[in-house]
Amino acid sequence: MELTEGIVVTMRHYSMINVFSSIVDEIRDDKIIVKLPRECQKATFQEGDPLVTAYELEEKAVIKGGRIVGYERDAGLLTYSEDVLDEGSRLRSYERFPVSLYADYRVVETMSNRKYFALVKDISDYGLMVYSKEEHFKGHKLNMDIYLSRDILSLTAEIVRKVDRGDYYEYGLKIRHNGPVVFNQIKNFVRKEQEELIGKYSR
């Protein structure tokens, strides 16, 4: 059984403090259209934003990452597509958990103290995938503040992969751990996120 119209989907987007539930309104090929609850009327959903969804599939709760394709504010309809695992994701040493988080950062190697903006797409114990409109280079280190639901995760990460997506750059980052604090904060955050996303589907 696959995702079908009428199914309830729990969602996480960086513009909302809490997860929210939507109902699948229509499915067109690989595009999923959901009817948003009223609590989302003041949220900001932009094309390309990372999104996390959870729903019940064959009596089992699943969590999936996705990207926003379109948003009709007046109709309260959000269109998104689910991520398709690439070959590289199967080769990663650590499992990545999909997230939708806002972050700001500074580039360690530059003399400037300028802050840049990024969106975090997924996270693992030792890595991140982020989107930014700014171009940087492999090997650069970033001092990042990632805004979790009710906390800030501060860390240093190095760019190990860079892909030009046209409208933005996709960066694969390796987290530089200095002791267990950041490592434990990530593990606790992922555990709480999983509980919040799939809690209503637990039997």
PDB file of C-alpha atoms in Angstrom:
ATOM      1  CA  MET A   1       0.000   0.000   0.000  1.00  0.00           C
ATOM      2  CA  GLU A   2       1.289   3.469  -0.902  1.00  0.00           C
ATOM      3  CA  LEU A   3       0.362   6.953   0.203  1.00  0.00           C
ATOM      4  CA  THR A   4      -3.203   7.669  -0.948  1.00  0.00           C
ATOM      5  CA  GLU A   5      -5.755  10.477  -0.834  1.00  0.00           C
ATOM      6  CA  GLY A   6      -7.380  11.024   2.554  1.00  0.00           C
ATOM      7  CA  ILE A   7      -4.413   9.801   4.586  1.00  0.00           C
ATOM      8  CA  VAL A   8      -3.237  11.982   7.477  1.00  0.00           C
ATOM      9  CA  VAL A   9       0.403  13.102   7.217  1.00  0.00           C
ATOM     10  CA  THR A  10       2.352  14.637  10.093  1.00  0.00           C
ATOM     11  CA  MET A  11       4.751  17.352   8.914  1.00  0.00           C
ATOM     12  CA  ARG A  12       7.697  19.376  10.137  1.00  0.00           C
ATOM     13  CA  HIS A  13       8.764  22.682   8.539  1.00  0.00           C
ATOM     14  CA  TYR A  14      11.302  25.134   9.935  1.00  0.00           C
ATOM     15  CA  SER A  15       8.783  28.018   9.999  1.00  0.00           C
ATOM     16  CA  MET A  16       6.579  26.189  12.538  1.00  0.00           C
ATOM     17  CA  ILE A  17       7.516  25.512  16.169  1.00  0.00           C
ATOM     18  CA  ASN A  18       5.457  22.322  16.353  1.00  0.00           C
ATOM     19  CA  VAL A  19       4.712  19.486  13.970  1.00  0.00           C
ATOM     20  CA  PHE A  20       1.315  19.711  12.268  1.00  0.00           C
ATOM     21  CA  SER A  21      -1.079  17.283  10.597  1.00  0.00           C
ATOM     22  CA  SER A  22      -2.324  17.583   7.021  1.00  0.00           C
ATOM     23  CA  ILE A  23      -4.621  15.488   4.865  1.00  0.00           C
ATOM     24  CA  VAL A  24      -3.560  14.220   1.452  1.00  0.00           C
ATOM     25  CA  ASP A  25      -5.851  15.968  -1.035  1.00  0.00           C
ATOM     26  CA  GLU A  26      -4.454  14.668  -4.315  1.00  0.00           C
ATOM     27  CA  ILE A  27      -1.486  12.777  -5.748  1.00  0.00           C
ATOM     28  CA  ARG A  28      -0.197  13.662  -9.227  1.00  0.00           C
ATOM     29  CA  ASP A  29       2.657  11.420 -10.344  1.00  0.00           C
ATOM     30  CA  ASP A  30       5.428  12.148  -7.807  1.00  0.00           C
ATOM     31  CA  LYS A  31       3.729  15.299  -6.452  1.00  0.00           C
ATOM     32  CA  ILE A  32       1.700  15.094  -3.237  1.00  0.00           C
ATOM     33  CA  ILE A  33      -0.849  17.825  -2.487  1.00  0.00           C
ATOM     34  CA  VAL A  34      -2.013  18.223   1.107  1.00  0.00           C
ATOM     35  CA  LYS A  35      -4.645  20.392   2.768  1.00  0.00           C
ATOM     36  CA  LEU A  36      -2.983  22.353   5.567  1.00  0.00           C
ATOM     37  CA  PRO A  37      -4.593  23.028   8.966  1.00  0.00           C
ATOM     38  CA  ARG A  38      -5.603  26.585   9.863  1.00  0.00           C
ATOM     39  CA  GLU A  39      -2.624  26.922  12.216  1.00  0.00           C
ATOM     40  CA  CYS A  40      -0.373  27.098   9.133  1.00  0.00           C
ATOM     41  CA  GLN A  41      -2.012  30.194   7.629  1.00  0.00           C
ATOM     42  CA  LYS A  42       0.699  32.546   8.906  1.00  0.00           C
ATOM     43  CA  ALA A  43       3.620  30.220   8.141  1.00  0.00           C
ATOM     44  CA  THR A  44       6.023  30.860   5.273  1.00  0.00           C
ATOM     45  CA  PHE A  45       6.368  27.982   2.819  1.00  0.00           C
ATOM     46  CA  GLN A  46       8.731  28.533  -0.095  1.00  0.00           C
ATOM     47  CA  GLU A  47       9.480  26.415  -3.126  1.00  0.00           C
ATOM     48  CA  GLY A  48      12.529  24.237  -2.511  1.00  0.00           C
ATOM     49  CA  ASP A  49      12.213  24.275   1.286  1.00  0.00           C
ATOM     50  CA  PRO A  50      13.073  20.990   3.015  1.00  0.00           C
ATOM     51  CA  LEU A  51      10.130  19.217   4.606  1.00  0.00           C
ATOM     52  CA  VAL A  52       9.811  16.171   6.862  1.00  0.00           C
ATOM     53  CA  THR A  53       6.732  13.945   6.731  1.00  0.00           C
ATOM     54  CA  ALA A  54       5.514  10.956   8.709  1.00  0.00           C
ATOM     55  CA  TYR A  55       2.573   8.643   8.083  1.00  0.00           C
ATOM     56  CA  GLU A  56       1.435   5.067   8.473  1.00  0.00           C
ATOM     57  CA  LEU A  57       2.344   2.686   5.685  1.00  0.00           C
ATOM     58  CA  GLU A  58       1.340  -0.988   5.890  1.00  0.00           C
ATOM     59  CA  GLU A  59       0.658  -0.576   9.630  1.00  0.00           C
ATOM     60  CA  LYS A  60       4.121   0.851  10.196  1.00  0.00           C
ATOM     61  CA  ALA A  61       5.077   4.478  10.828  1.00  0.00           C
ATOM     62  CA  VAL A  62       7.539   5.901   8.292  1.00  0.00           C
ATOM     63  CA  ILE A  63       9.480   9.179   8.271  1.00  0.00           C
ATOM     64  CA  LYS A  64      10.503  10.699   4.938  1.00  0.00           C
ATOM     65  CA  GLY A  65      12.284  13.810   3.758  1.00  0.00           C
ATOM     66  CA  GLY A  66      10.898  15.954   0.964  1.00  0.00           C
ATOM     67  CA  ARG A  67      10.949  19.326  -0.747  1.00  0.00           C
ATOM     68  CA  ILE A  68       8.188  21.869  -1.258  1.00  0.00           C
ATOM     69  CA  VAL A  69       7.137  22.206  -4.905  1.00  0.00           C
ATOM     70  CA  GLY A  70       4.357  24.791  -4.563  1.00  0.00           C
ATOM     71  CA  TYR A  71       2.072  26.575  -2.108  1.00  0.00           C
ATOM     72  CA  GLU A  72      -1.409  28.030  -2.636  1.00  0.00           C
ATOM     73  CA  ARG A  73      -1.938  30.154   0.461  1.00  0.00           C
ATOM     74  CA  ASP A  74      -5.562  31.108  -0.235  1.00  0.00           C
ATOM     75  CA  ALA A  75      -6.571  27.493  -0.821  1.00  0.00           C
ATOM     76  CA  GLY A  76      -4.381  26.177   1.997  1.00  0.00           C
ATOM     77  CA  LEU A  77      -2.787  23.627  -0.319  1.00  0.00           C
ATOM     78  CA  LEU A  78       0.856  22.592  -0.146  1.00  0.00           C
ATOM     79  CA  THR A  79       2.511  20.515  -2.887  1.00  0.00           C
ATOM     80  CA  TYR A  80       5.664  18.548  -2.175  1.00  0.00           C
ATOM     81  CA  SER A  81       7.720  15.639  -3.463  1.00  0.00           C
ATOM     82  CA  GLU A  82       9.347  12.919  -1.415  1.00  0.00           C
ATOM     83  CA  ASP A  83      13.093  12.394  -1.587  1.00  0.00           C
ATOM     84  CA  VAL A  84      14.404   9.518  -3.662  1.00  0.00           C
ATOM     85  CA  LEU A  85      17.448   7.822  -2.163  1.00  0.00           C
ATOM     86  CA  ASP A  86      20.524   8.198  -4.340  1.00  0.00           C
ATOM     87  CA  GLU A  87      23.386   5.750  -4.528  1.00  0.00           C
ATOM     88  CA  GLY A  88      25.555   7.946  -2.337  1.00  0.00           C
ATOM     89  CA  SER A  89      23.085   7.801   0.535  1.00  0.00           C
ATOM     90  CA  ARG A  90      23.485   4.028   0.709  1.00  0.00           C
ATOM     91  CA  LEU A  91      27.240   4.394   0.997  1.00  0.00           C
ATOM     92  CA  ARG A  92      27.215   6.803   3.935  1.00  0.00           C
ATOM     93  CA  SER A  93      28.750   5.500   7.149  1.00  0.00           C
ATOM     94  CA  TYR A  94      26.018   7.004   9.329  1.00  0.00           C
ATOM     95  CA  GLU A  95      22.274   7.119   8.798  1.00  0.00           C
ATOM     96  CA  ARG A  96      20.964  10.578   7.931  1.00  0.00           C
ATOM     97  CA  PHE A  97      17.725  11.779   9.534  1.00  0.00           C
ATOM     98  CA  PRO A  98      15.612  14.193   7.425  1.00  0.00           C
ATOM     99  CA  VAL A  99      15.040  17.587   9.039  1.00  0.00           C
ATOM    100  CA  SER A 100      13.737  21.035   8.140  1.00  0.00           C
ATOM    101  CA  LEU A 101      15.776  23.544  10.120  1.00  0.00           C
ATOM    102  CA  TYR A 102      16.938  27.137   9.792  1.00  0.00           C
ATOM    103  CA  ALA A 103      20.586  27.962  10.441  1.00  0.00           C
ATOM    104  CA  ASP A 104      22.980  30.856  10.236  1.00  0.00           C
ATOM    105  CA  TYR A 105      26.737  30.534   9.960  1.00  0.00           C
ATOM    106  CA  ARG A 106      30.070  32.256   9.508  1.00  0.00           C
ATOM    107  CA  VAL A 107      32.966  31.079   7.341  1.00  0.00           C
ATOM    108  CA  VAL A 108      36.010  30.498   9.559  1.00  0.00           C
ATOM    109  CA  GLU A 109      38.584  31.205   6.821  1.00  0.00           C
ATOM    110  CA  THR A 110      37.342  34.703   5.964  1.00  0.00           C
ATOM    111  CA  MET A 111      38.316  37.886   7.783  1.00  0.00           C
ATOM    112  CA  SER A 112      34.706  39.052   7.637  1.00  0.00           C
ATOM    113  CA  ASN A 113      32.330  38.359  10.519  1.00  0.00           C
ATOM    114  CA  ARG A 114      29.414  38.211   8.086  1.00  0.00           C
ATOM    115  CA  LYS A 115      26.521  35.873   8.841  1.00  0.00           C
ATOM    116  CA  TYR A 116      24.974  33.733   6.118  1.00  0.00           C
ATOM    117  CA  PHE A 117      21.642  31.908   6.031  1.00  0.00           C
ATOM    118  CA  ALA A 118      21.130  28.200   5.322  1.00  0.00           C
ATOM    119  CA  LEU A 119      18.493  25.487   5.521  1.00  0.00           C
ATOM    120  CA  VAL A 120      19.419  22.104   6.976  1.00  0.00           C
ATOM    121  CA  LYS A 121      18.024  19.162   4.969  1.00  0.00           C
ATOM    122  CA  ASP A 122      19.329  16.211   6.962  1.00  0.00           C
ATOM    123  CA  ILE A 123      21.593  15.419   9.888  1.00  0.00           C
ATOM    124  CA  SER A 124      23.553  12.488  11.271  1.00  0.00           C
ATOM    125  CA  ASP A 125      25.904  12.036  14.204  1.00  0.00           C
ATOM    126  CA  TYR A 126      28.798  13.253  12.059  1.00  0.00           C
ATOM    127  CA  GLY A 127      27.343  15.101   9.066  1.00  0.00           C
ATOM    128  CA  LEU A 128      24.829  17.557   7.624  1.00  0.00           C
ATOM    129  CA  MET A 129      23.318  18.450   4.281  1.00  0.00           C
ATOM    130  CA  VAL A 130      22.520  22.154   3.927  1.00  0.00           C
ATOM    131  CA  TYR A 131      21.212  24.509   1.250  1.00  0.00           C
ATOM    132  CA  SER A 132      22.613  28.018   0.836  1.00  0.00           C
ATOM    133  CA  LYS A 133      22.469  30.674  -1.864  1.00  0.00           C
ATOM    134  CA  GLU A 134      26.075  31.588  -1.064  1.00  0.00           C
ATOM    135  CA  GLU A 135      29.010  29.959  -2.833  1.00  0.00           C
ATOM    136  CA  HIS A 136      31.810  28.559  -0.694  1.00  0.00           C
ATOM    137  CA  PHE A 137      34.582  26.046  -1.359  1.00  0.00           C
ATOM    138  CA  LYS A 138      35.373  22.504  -0.298  1.00  0.00           C
ATOM    139  CA  GLY A 139      37.554  22.502   2.775  1.00  0.00           C
ATOM    140  CA  HIS A 140      36.044  25.678   4.238  1.00  0.00           C
ATOM    141  CA  LYS A 141      34.931  25.386   7.848  1.00  0.00           C
ATOM    142  CA  LEU A 142      31.638  26.875   8.985  1.00  0.00           C
ATOM    143  CA  ASN A 143      30.699  27.945  12.508  1.00  0.00           C
ATOM    144  CA  MET A 144      26.985  27.199  12.570  1.00  0.00           C
ATOM    145  CA  ASP A 145      24.025  27.961  14.822  1.00  0.00           C
ATOM    146  CA  ILE A 146      21.196  25.580  13.955  1.00  0.00           C
ATOM    147  CA  TYR A 147      17.812  26.523  15.357  1.00  0.00           C
ATOM    148  CA  LEU A 148      16.123  23.427  16.712  1.00  0.00           C
ATOM    149  CA  SER A 149      12.513  23.455  17.865  1.00  0.00           C
ATOM    150  CA  ARG A 150      13.338  24.842  21.297  1.00  0.00           C
ATOM    151  CA  ASP A 151      17.120  25.012  21.397  1.00  0.00           C
ATOM    152  CA  ILE A 152      20.190  26.087  19.408  1.00  0.00           C
ATOM    153  CA  LEU A 153      22.774  23.591  18.199  1.00  0.00           C
ATOM    154  CA  SER A 154      26.172  25.282  17.758  1.00  0.00           C
ATOM    155  CA  LEU A 155      28.890  23.405  15.901  1.00  0.00           C
ATOM    156  CA  THR A 156      31.775  23.621  13.443  1.00  0.00           C
ATOM    157  CA  ALA A 157      31.569  21.675  10.181  1.00  0.00           C
ATOM    158  CA  GLU A 158      33.751  21.336   7.090  1.00  0.00           C
ATOM    159  CA  ILE A 159      32.476  21.376   3.503  1.00  0.00           C
ATOM    160  CA  VAL A 160      33.301  18.002   1.948  1.00  0.00           C
ATOM    161  CA  ARG A 161      30.841  18.059  -0.963  1.00  0.00           C
ATOM    162  CA  LYS A 162      29.366  20.855  -3.077  1.00  0.00           C
ATOM    163  CA  VAL A 163      26.681  20.711  -5.787  1.00  0.00           C
ATOM    164  CA  ASP A 164      25.462  23.715  -7.785  1.00  0.00           C
ATOM    165  CA  ARG A 165      21.663  23.346  -8.059  1.00  0.00           C
ATOM    166  CA  GLY A 166      21.186  26.567 -10.033  1.00  0.00           C
ATOM    167  CA  ASP A 167      19.156  28.588  -7.539  1.00  0.00           C
ATOM    168  CA  TYR A 168      21.203  27.422  -4.558  1.00  0.00           C
ATOM    169  CA  TYR A 169      24.220  25.360  -3.513  1.00  0.00           C
ATOM    170  CA  GLU A 170      23.894  22.027  -1.761  1.00  0.00           C
ATOM    171  CA  TYR A 171      26.685  21.322   0.706  1.00  0.00           C
ATOM    172  CA  GLY A 172      27.645  18.086   2.410  1.00  0.00           C
ATOM    173  CA  LEU A 173      29.299  18.927   5.720  1.00  0.00           C
ATOM    174  CA  LYS A 174      31.394  16.872   8.093  1.00  0.00           C
ATOM    175  CA  ILE A 175      30.873  17.864  11.727  1.00  0.00           C
ATOM    176  CA  ARG A 176      34.058  18.568  13.678  1.00  0.00           C
ATOM    177  CA  HIS A 177      33.297  17.247  17.160  1.00  0.00           C
ATOM    178  CA  ASN A 178      35.157  18.740  20.120  1.00  0.00           C
ATOM    179  CA  GLY A 179      33.964  16.479  22.889  1.00  0.00           C
ATOM    180  CA  PRO A 180      30.613  14.733  23.444  1.00  0.00           C
ATOM    181  CA  VAL A 181      28.332  17.758  23.915  1.00  0.00           C
ATOM    182  CA  VAL A 182      27.328  18.332  20.267  1.00  0.00           C
ATOM    183  CA  PHE A 183      27.234  14.594  19.559  1.00  0.00           C
ATOM    184  CA  ASN A 184      24.808  13.999  22.448  1.00  0.00           C
ATOM    185  CA  GLN A 185      22.710  17.043  21.514  1.00  0.00           C
ATOM    186  CA  ILE A 186      22.246  15.678  17.982  1.00  0.00           C
ATOM    187  CA  LYS A 187      21.294  12.196  19.218  1.00  0.00           C
ATOM    188  CA  ASN A 188      18.772  13.627  21.710  1.00  0.00           C
ATOM    189  CA  PHE A 189      17.274  15.945  19.096  1.00  0.00           C
ATOM    190  CA  VAL A 190      16.818  13.138  16.545  1.00  0.00           C
ATOM    191  CA  ARG A 191      15.225  10.889  19.165  1.00  0.00           C
ATOM    192  CA  LYS A 192      12.745  13.597  20.228  1.00  0.00           C
ATOM    193  CA  GLU A 193      11.944  14.463  16.600  1.00  0.00           C
ATOM    194  CA  GLN A 194      11.192  10.827  15.801  1.00  0.00           C
ATOM    195  CA  GLU A 195       8.927  10.557  18.830  1.00  0.00           C
ATOM    196  CA  GLU A 196       7.069  13.739  17.915  1.00  0.00           C
ATOM    197  CA  LEU A 197       6.639  12.803  14.253  1.00  0.00           C
ATOM    198  CA  ILE A 198       5.475   9.206  14.702  1.00  0.00           C
ATOM    199  CA  GLY A 199       3.960   9.381  18.193  1.00  0.00           C
ATOM    200  CA  LYS A 200       0.370   9.393  16.950  1.00  0.00           C
ATOM    201  CA  TYR A 201       1.026   6.283  14.831  1.00  0.00           C
ATOM    202  CA  SER A 202       2.542   4.215  17.651  1.00  0.00           C
ATOM    203  CA  ARG A 203       0.428   1.295  18.716  1.00  0.00           C
TER     204      ARG A 203
END
